[in-house]
């Protein structure tokens, strides 16, 4: 039924195309539209207006009108009915370029890395004809794989992302995507040459192994390079470097004209090498054929992960290292799916681990060791010697399925990152726990960023692999790993991670993104234990509203109601903390009972210190007049007292039980003070008690005052009637002293 509904919608969209400005070239929309949305889930389209279905397709036709050979077109905009005659409720990204591998993956990765979410993807591939200047002449009505030889195969990508209305943000994203598309083009164009270079180096190592390298290791390196070229490595860049000694290894200088792919325009000197400490640079002269590590930068092509660096050292006739062949790229999925016993380099490492352990392959311990090797983070396995890996393997095998939190670390030999394995009880693992573990490791090592992967199996333990990347030029510090491990054990205790969805539901995705940018991960554990994520939404909105300095309040029913008189009163403060000793007297003046108080400190990612003071209040017994306006009146009265616009005394109980606002209470307070000035035998305390005990008459007095003295709305007849009503009410006052107090105020 969904397919039928989609067909009906596309037919209606075709019919609606007459309402859209026609393109400058002929296109059969009856053929074009179904192909445009061919890979889009019907649920993403059903329910849209026909004009909003045809709009994106015709918009891309206009974008495609002119595309010079070898260039990419990118347009980022937020469609509106006024400007585009259609809308989708999101910001739109449109890309048109020559069809090639990795396009969609790379574009999607760039957008998600920027913190934006993707809501719909359409990725048709069309065969088109263009003139010599790039003008679009025809979109062929045939599948791309059946197009004639003179046609150009193009990828047309339509994405709907988080709503953004800032034109500068649109331009920045366009610039970023153009850079990504250029990288994709350069990598794809040079891919065959880079792969051929790897094969040639493998042949060279077989035919002429370096004299200073054991023959078995040179042969293993040759097999590894051949294995890379067999579809196990995505080649993205290559360049040849010469090692300069003056007198110690000091620089790797690139050979002009050798750069391919992402390294076409590499610097003449490898800055990353020259800035390394001397002890680290000394590795460059070691008689090791292969250097397997992670590059400093992330890939802009295919997957947004650190690039896999494969260095093949160059040797002279005497076996001395004279330079390097450098490949950068990404290991393919086959690398992670194959057994370590089938991958060159890794299979030798497995054999060395068995030699160090003394375990037989068929023994129980041997099987456990092999399982450790198979599940050990594959990228780390490439980079770790057996001697360094063996202590970790032995400790992991000794855990024996016990519910505990353990930490194992390995420092990159070039000092650029720390690889951390964290084992923790599987039932404790969730996103929030992982984020807390990451934060602890990032802080402990002073890292710049982290990457993570998780392994969840039938074991009682989950495994987190977290890589802490150090800032450029900053050495890895000495860390008390026993204390750090204890800290991670505490981090396992987590708060339910539903805040993001609760915010999106409450305020929308664009606003939620802004708020999370300031408040995500900033609430203390005490708060998380006391409040559910959905309750935090109101607090975040209120904290954001007061800016860098200010105060606001909120009065609401508690989440769990134990009494109809109970309320939760919350003070939000940005800047210096609030003294509770200054708050309690104000609240007492309203006649409420303070049952409990919970203070929280929330320092946002913007560096602003904010505070939440949550009080449990119990209102006085009795009827509450003007209950519909009570929350507003109470909040405004508290802020007036806090801002010294009103006195904090017992007359404020008239806000709670008398239905007055703070300005009306201020008038009553003035009458009391005036009565004391002209002479009264009663104390202010007694007069306050009388008025709080006769709130109905006080309300009549306030109404009488307004009827007589309102500058724009005084009413003598109403005043006379109210005066009579007050006198009538006084007849029911039992105490003579109470009667005298009220009559004097009258």
PDB file of N, CA and C in Angstrom, residues 432-501:
ATOM      1  N   UNK A 432      25.651   7.483  28.452  1.00  0.00           N
ATOM      2  CA  UNK A 432      26.116   8.437  29.454  1.00  0.00           C
ATOM      3  C   UNK A 432      27.351   7.927  30.188  1.00  0.00           C
ATOM      4  N   UNK A 433      27.369   6.638  30.503  1.00  0.00           N
ATOM      5  CA  UNK A 433      28.550   6.061  31.155  1.00  0.00           C
ATOM      6  C   UNK A 433      29.764   6.204  30.252  1.00  0.00           C
ATOM      7  N   UNK A 434      29.576   5.892  28.973  1.00  0.00           N
ATOM      8  CA  UNK A 434      30.701   6.020  28.039  1.00  0.00           C
ATOM      9  C   UNK A 434      31.219   7.455  27.988  1.00  0.00           C
ATOM     10  N   UNK A 435      30.310   8.427  27.982  1.00  0.00           N
ATOM     11  CA  UNK A 435      30.733   9.823  27.931  1.00  0.00           C
ATOM     12  C   UNK A 435      31.479  10.220  29.192  1.00  0.00           C
ATOM     13  N   UNK A 436      31.046   9.683  30.332  1.00  0.00           N
ATOM     14  CA  UNK A 436      31.749  10.008  31.574  1.00  0.00           C
ATOM     15  C   UNK A 436      33.138   9.384  31.586  1.00  0.00           C
ATOM     16  N   UNK A 437      33.250   8.155  31.092  1.00  0.00           N
ATOM     17  CA  UNK A 437      34.565   7.509  31.004  1.00  0.00           C
ATOM     18  C   UNK A 437      35.469   8.314  30.087  1.00  0.00           C
ATOM     19  N   UNK A 438      34.933   8.721  28.925  1.00  0.00           N
ATOM     20  CA  UNK A 438      35.726   9.532  27.997  1.00  0.00           C
ATOM     21  C   UNK A 438      36.191  10.817  28.661  1.00  0.00           C
ATOM     22  N   UNK A 439      35.288  11.483  29.370  1.00  0.00           N
ATOM     23  CA  UNK A 439      35.638  12.752  30.000  1.00  0.00           C
ATOM     24  C   UNK A 439      36.747  12.569  31.037  1.00  0.00           C
ATOM     25  N   UNK A 440      36.670  11.472  31.810  1.00  0.00           N
ATOM     26  CA  UNK A 440      37.708  11.216  32.817  1.00  0.00           C
ATOM     27  C   UNK A 440      39.063  10.988  32.168  1.00  0.00           C
ATOM     28  N   UNK A 441      39.083  10.199  31.092  1.00  0.00           N
ATOM     29  CA  UNK A 441      40.346   9.931  30.404  1.00  0.00           C
ATOM     30  C   UNK A 441      40.875  11.187  29.735  1.00  0.00           C
ATOM     31  N   UNK A 442      39.990  11.961  29.132  1.00  0.00           N
ATOM     32  CA  UNK A 442      40.408  13.190  28.463  1.00  0.00           C
ATOM     33  C   UNK A 442      41.036  14.151  29.460  1.00  0.00           C
ATOM     34  N   UNK A 443      40.424  14.272  30.631  1.00  0.00           N
ATOM     35  CA  UNK A 443      40.948  15.168  31.658  1.00  0.00           C
ATOM     36  C   UNK A 443      42.265  14.654  32.227  1.00  0.00           C
ATOM     37  N   UNK A 444      42.339  13.345  32.475  1.00  0.00           N
ATOM     38  CA  UNK A 444      43.539  12.775  33.087  1.00  0.00           C
ATOM     39  C   UNK A 444      44.772  12.984  32.222  1.00  0.00           C
ATOM     40  N   UNK A 445      44.602  12.824  30.909  1.00  0.00           N
ATOM     41  CA  UNK A 445      45.753  12.933  30.008  1.00  0.00           C
ATOM     42  C   UNK A 445      45.873  14.314  29.361  1.00  0.00           C
ATOM     43  N   UNK A 446      44.907  15.196  29.612  1.00  0.00           N
ATOM     44  CA  UNK A 446      44.957  16.519  28.991  1.00  0.00           C
ATOM     45  C   UNK A 446      44.815  16.439  27.489  1.00  0.00           C
ATOM     46  N   UNK A 447      43.975  15.507  27.016  1.00  0.00           N
ATOM     47  CA  UNK A 447      43.842  15.293  25.578  1.00  0.00           C
ATOM     48  C   UNK A 447      43.053  16.373  24.877  1.00  0.00           C
ATOM     49  N   UNK A 448      43.160  16.374  23.565  1.00  0.00           N
ATOM     50  CA  UNK A 448      42.420  17.333  22.740  1.00  0.00           C
ATOM     51  C   UNK A 448      41.111  16.749  22.253  1.00  0.00           C
ATOM     52  N   UNK A 449      41.072  15.438  22.008  1.00  0.00           N
ATOM     53  CA  UNK A 449      39.854  14.791  21.521  1.00  0.00           C
ATOM     54  C   UNK A 449      39.960  13.297  21.789  1.00  0.00           C
ATOM     55  N   UNK A 450      38.828  12.607  21.624  1.00  0.00           N
ATOM     56  CA  UNK A 450      38.823  11.159  21.827  1.00  0.00           C
ATOM     57  C   UNK A 450      38.019  10.493  20.718  1.00  0.00           C
ATOM     58  N   UNK A 451      38.368   9.240  20.434  1.00  0.00           N
ATOM     59  CA  UNK A 451      37.568   8.356  19.589  1.00  0.00           C
ATOM     60  C   UNK A 451      37.234   7.124  20.420  1.00  0.00           C
ATOM     61  N   UNK A 452      36.134   6.473  20.084  1.00  0.00           N
ATOM     62  CA  UNK A 452      35.749   5.315  20.877  1.00  0.00           C
ATOM     63  C   UNK A 452      35.088   4.259  20.006  1.00  0.00           C
ATOM     64  N   UNK A 453      35.206   3.021  20.445  1.00  0.00           N
ATOM     65  CA  UNK A 453      34.420   1.898  19.928  1.00  0.00           C
ATOM     66  C   UNK A 453      34.042   1.037  21.118  1.00  0.00           C
ATOM     67  N   UNK A 454      32.922   0.313  20.996  1.00  0.00           N
ATOM     68  CA  UNK A 454      32.455  -0.536  22.089  1.00  0.00           C
ATOM     69  C   UNK A 454      32.271  -1.954  21.585  1.00  0.00           C
ATOM     70  N   UNK A 455      32.556  -2.925  22.441  1.00  0.00           N
ATOM     71  CA  UNK A 455      32.361  -4.333  22.120  1.00  0.00           C
ATOM     72  C   UNK A 455      31.446  -4.932  23.176  1.00  0.00           C
ATOM     73  N   UNK A 456      30.262  -5.381  22.740  1.00  0.00           N
ATOM     74  CA  UNK A 456      29.296  -6.019  23.630  1.00  0.00           C
ATOM     75  C   UNK A 456      29.053  -7.439  23.136  1.00  0.00           C
ATOM     76  N   UNK A 457      29.340  -8.413  23.969  1.00  0.00           N
ATOM     77  CA  UNK A 457      29.157  -9.813  23.620  1.00  0.00           C
ATOM     78  C   UNK A 457      28.326 -10.476  24.716  1.00  0.00           C
ATOM     79  N   UNK A 458      28.305 -11.810  24.722  1.00  0.00           N
ATOM     80  CA  UNK A 458      27.591 -12.521  25.769  1.00  0.00           C
ATOM     81  C   UNK A 458      28.326 -12.465  27.097  1.00  0.00           C
ATOM     82  N   UNK A 459      29.528 -11.940  27.109  1.00  0.00           N
ATOM     83  CA  UNK A 459      30.300 -11.811  28.333  1.00  0.00           C
ATOM     84  C   UNK A 459      29.591 -10.879  29.314  1.00  0.00           C
ATOM     85  N   UNK A 460      29.878 -11.037  30.600  1.00  0.00           N
ATOM     86  CA  UNK A 460      29.306 -10.144  31.607  1.00  0.00           C
ATOM     87  C   UNK A 460      29.967  -8.773  31.556  1.00  0.00           C
ATOM     88  N   UNK A 461      31.054  -8.663  30.792  1.00  0.00           N
ATOM     89  CA  UNK A 461      31.774  -7.401  30.685  1.00  0.00           C
ATOM     90  C   UNK A 461      31.611  -6.799  29.297  1.00  0.00           C
ATOM     91  N   UNK A 462      31.466  -5.488  29.261  1.00  0.00           N
ATOM     92  CA  UNK A 462      31.551  -4.737  28.014  1.00  0.00           C
ATOM     93  C   UNK A 462      32.955  -4.152  27.915  1.00  0.00           C
ATOM     94  N   UNK A 463      33.392  -3.916  26.679  1.00  0.00           N
ATOM     95  CA  UNK A 463      34.730  -3.343  26.494  1.00  0.00           C
ATOM     96  C   UNK A 463      34.637  -2.053  25.694  1.00  0.00           C
ATOM     97  N   UNK A 464      35.214  -1.014  26.251  1.00  0.00           N
ATOM     98  CA  UNK A 464      35.316   0.267  25.563  1.00  0.00           C
ATOM     99  C   UNK A 464      36.755   0.456  25.114  1.00  0.00           C
ATOM    100  N   UNK A 465      36.929   0.815  23.851  1.00  0.00           N
ATOM    101  CA  UNK A 465      38.252   1.188  23.362  1.00  0.00           C
ATOM    102  C   UNK A 465      38.221   2.687  23.096  1.00  0.00           C
ATOM    103  N   UNK A 466      38.966   3.430  23.880  1.00  0.00           N
ATOM    104  CA  UNK A 466      38.971   4.892  23.792  1.00  0.00           C
ATOM    105  C   UNK A 466      40.382   5.349  23.471  1.00  0.00           C
ATOM    106  N   UNK A 467      40.493   6.143  22.425  1.00  0.00           N
ATOM    107  CA  UNK A 467      41.783   6.697  22.015  1.00  0.00           C
ATOM    108  C   UNK A 467      41.783   8.179  22.355  1.00  0.00           C
ATOM    109  N   UNK A 468      42.689   8.576  23.229  1.00  0.00           N
ATOM    110  CA  UNK A 468      42.813   9.975  23.640  1.00  0.00           C
ATOM    111  C   UNK A 468      43.907  10.614  22.797  1.00  0.00           C
ATOM    112  N   UNK A 469      43.531  11.569  21.958  1.00  0.00           N
ATOM    113  CA  UNK A 469      44.491  12.253  21.098  1.00  0.00           C
ATOM    114  C   UNK A 469      45.065  13.464  21.824  1.00  0.00           C
ATOM    115  N   UNK A 470      46.390  13.558  21.850  1.00  0.00           N
ATOM    116  CA  UNK A 470      47.053  14.662  22.550  1.00  0.00           C
ATOM    117  C   UNK A 470      47.099  15.914  21.669  1.00  0.00           C
ATOM    118  N   UNK A 471      47.091  17.096  22.286  1.00  0.00           N
ATOM    119  CA  UNK A 471      47.291  18.319  21.498  1.00  0.00           C
ATOM    120  C   UNK A 471      48.650  18.290  20.812  1.00  0.00           C
ATOM    121  N   UNK A 472      48.731  18.935  19.680  1.00  0.00           N
ATOM    122  CA  UNK A 472      49.977  18.939  18.913  1.00  0.00           C
ATOM    123  C   UNK A 472      51.133  19.472  19.752  1.00  0.00           C
ATOM    124  N   UNK A 473      52.220  18.695  19.806  1.00  0.00           N
ATOM    125  CA  UNK A 473      53.417  19.119  20.507  1.00  0.00           C
ATOM    126  C   UNK A 473      53.396  18.889  22.007  1.00  0.00           C
ATOM    127  N   UNK A 474      52.309  18.363  22.552  1.00  0.00           N
ATOM    128  CA  UNK A 474      52.198  18.126  23.999  1.00  0.00           C
ATOM    129  C   UNK A 474      52.516  16.662  24.285  1.00  0.00           C
ATOM    130  N   UNK A 475      53.514  16.397  25.141  1.00  0.00           N
ATOM    131  CA  UNK A 475      53.859  14.996  25.438  1.00  0.00           C
ATOM    132  C   UNK A 475      52.791  14.342  26.305  1.00  0.00           C
ATOM    133  N   UNK A 476      52.750  13.013  26.262  1.00  0.00           N
ATOM    134  CA  UNK A 476      51.812  12.269  27.103  1.00  0.00           C
ATOM    135  C   UNK A 476      52.274  12.360  28.552  1.00  0.00           C
ATOM    136  N   UNK A 477      51.421  12.824  29.467  1.00  0.00           N
ATOM    137  CA  UNK A 477      51.854  12.996  30.858  1.00  0.00           C
ATOM    138  C   UNK A 477      51.888  11.667  31.615  1.00  0.00           C
ATOM    139  N   UNK A 478      52.603  11.685  32.736  1.00  0.00           N
ATOM    140  CA  UNK A 478      52.580  10.549  33.642  1.00  0.00           C
ATOM    141  C   UNK A 478      51.266  10.579  34.420  1.00  0.00           C
ATOM    142  N   UNK A 479      50.565   9.474  34.457  1.00  0.00           N
ATOM    143  CA  UNK A 479      49.257   9.410  35.098  1.00  0.00           C
ATOM    144  C   UNK A 479      49.233   8.244  36.068  1.00  0.00           C
ATOM    145  N   UNK A 480      48.655   8.475  37.243  1.00  0.00           N
ATOM    146  CA  UNK A 480      48.449   7.401  38.217  1.00  0.00           C
ATOM    147  C   UNK A 480      47.286   6.550  37.712  1.00  0.00           C
ATOM    148  N   UNK A 481      47.609   5.471  37.015  1.00  0.00           N
ATOM    149  CA  UNK A 481      46.563   4.687  36.365  1.00  0.00           C
ATOM    150  C   UNK A 481      45.712   3.910  37.361  1.00  0.00           C
ATOM    151  N   UNK A 482      46.257   3.594  38.533  1.00  0.00           N
ATOM    152  CA  UNK A 482      45.444   2.921  39.554  1.00  0.00           C
ATOM    153  C   UNK A 482      44.345   3.861  40.050  1.00  0.00           C
ATOM    154  N   UNK A 483      44.711   5.131  40.287  1.00  0.00           N
ATOM    155  CA  UNK A 483      43.713   6.113  40.721  1.00  0.00           C
ATOM    156  C   UNK A 483      42.722   6.394  39.602  1.00  0.00           C
ATOM    157  N   UNK A 484      43.224   6.433  38.376  1.00  0.00           N
ATOM    158  CA  UNK A 484      42.338   6.670  37.234  1.00  0.00           C
ATOM    159  C   UNK A 484      41.357   5.518  37.062  1.00  0.00           C
ATOM    160  N   UNK A 485      41.828   4.297  37.266  1.00  0.00           N
ATOM    161  CA  UNK A 485      40.945   3.142  37.167  1.00  0.00           C
ATOM    162  C   UNK A 485      39.847   3.210  38.222  1.00  0.00           C
ATOM    163  N   UNK A 486      40.196   3.662  39.436  1.00  0.00           N
ATOM    164  CA  UNK A 486      39.185   3.808  40.494  1.00  0.00           C
ATOM    165  C   UNK A 486      38.174   4.889  40.129  1.00  0.00           C
ATOM    166  N   UNK A 487      38.642   5.942  39.492  1.00  0.00           N
ATOM    167  CA  UNK A 487      37.733   7.011  39.061  1.00  0.00           C
ATOM    168  C   UNK A 487      36.769   6.503  37.989  1.00  0.00           C
ATOM    169  N   UNK A 488      37.266   5.674  37.094  1.00  0.00           N
ATOM    170  CA  UNK A 488      36.395   5.125  36.051  1.00  0.00           C
ATOM    171  C   UNK A 488      35.346   4.195  36.657  1.00  0.00           C
ATOM    172  N   UNK A 489      35.701   3.490  37.712  1.00  0.00           N
ATOM    173  CA  UNK A 489      34.728   2.618  38.370  1.00  0.00           C
ATOM    174  C   UNK A 489      33.549   3.438  38.901  1.00  0.00           C
ATOM    175  N   UNK A 490      33.838   4.650  39.377  1.00  0.00           N
ATOM    176  CA  UNK A 490      32.771   5.532  39.839  1.00  0.00           C
ATOM    177  C   UNK A 490      31.939   6.050  38.669  1.00  0.00           C
ATOM    178  N   UNK A 491      32.581   6.240  37.536  1.00  0.00           N
ATOM    179  CA  UNK A 491      31.877   6.787  36.378  1.00  0.00           C
ATOM    180  C   UNK A 491      30.835   5.837  35.811  1.00  0.00           C
ATOM    181  N   UNK A 492      30.915   4.558  36.196  1.00  0.00           N
ATOM    182  CA  UNK A 492      29.954   3.581  35.689  1.00  0.00           C
ATOM    183  C   UNK A 492      28.545   3.892  36.200  1.00  0.00           C
ATOM    184  N   UNK A 493      28.459   4.544  37.358  1.00  0.00           N
ATOM    185  CA  UNK A 493      27.147   4.907  37.895  1.00  0.00           C
ATOM    186  C   UNK A 493      26.623   6.094  37.101  1.00  0.00           C
ATOM    187  N   UNK A 494      25.553   5.883  36.307  1.00  0.00           N
ATOM    188  CA  UNK A 494      25.166   6.899  35.326  1.00  0.00           C
ATOM    189  C   UNK A 494      23.717   7.358  35.470  1.00  0.00           C
ATOM    190  N   UNK A 495      23.436   8.469  34.874  1.00  0.00           N
ATOM    191  CA  UNK A 495      22.084   9.054  34.778  1.00  0.00           C
ATOM    192  C   UNK A 495      21.472   8.633  33.446  1.00  0.00           C
ATOM    193  N   UNK A 496      20.152   8.405  33.442  1.00  0.00           N
ATOM    194  CA  UNK A 496      19.474   7.984  32.220  1.00  0.00           C
ATOM    195  C   UNK A 496      19.615   9.060  31.149  1.00  0.00           C
ATOM    196  N   UNK A 497      20.125   8.624  29.996  1.00  0.00           N
ATOM    197  CA  UNK A 497      20.467   9.595  28.943  1.00  0.00           C
ATOM    198  C   UNK A 497      19.283   9.823  27.982  1.00  0.00           C
ATOM    199  N   UNK A 498      18.332  10.640  28.454  1.00  0.00           N
ATOM    200  CA  UNK A 498      17.183  10.957  27.617  1.00  0.00           C
ATOM    201  C   UNK A 498      17.018  12.465  27.437  1.00  0.00           C
ATOM    202  N   UNK A 499      18.004  13.230  27.860  1.00  0.00           N
ATOM    203  CA  UNK A 499      17.861  14.682  27.834  1.00  0.00           C
ATOM    204  C   UNK A 499      17.754  15.224  26.412  1.00  0.00           C
ATOM    205  N   UNK A 500      18.550  14.679  25.496  1.00  0.00           N
ATOM    206  CA  UNK A 500      18.536  15.198  24.134  1.00  0.00           C
ATOM    207  C   UNK A 500      17.157  15.062  23.508  1.00  0.00           C
ATOM    208  N   UNK A 501      16.552  13.875  23.615  1.00  0.00           N
ATOM    209  CA  UNK A 501      15.239  13.674  23.023  1.00  0.00           C
ATOM    210  C   UNK A 501      14.183  14.522  23.716  1.00  0.00           C
TER     211      UNK A 501
END
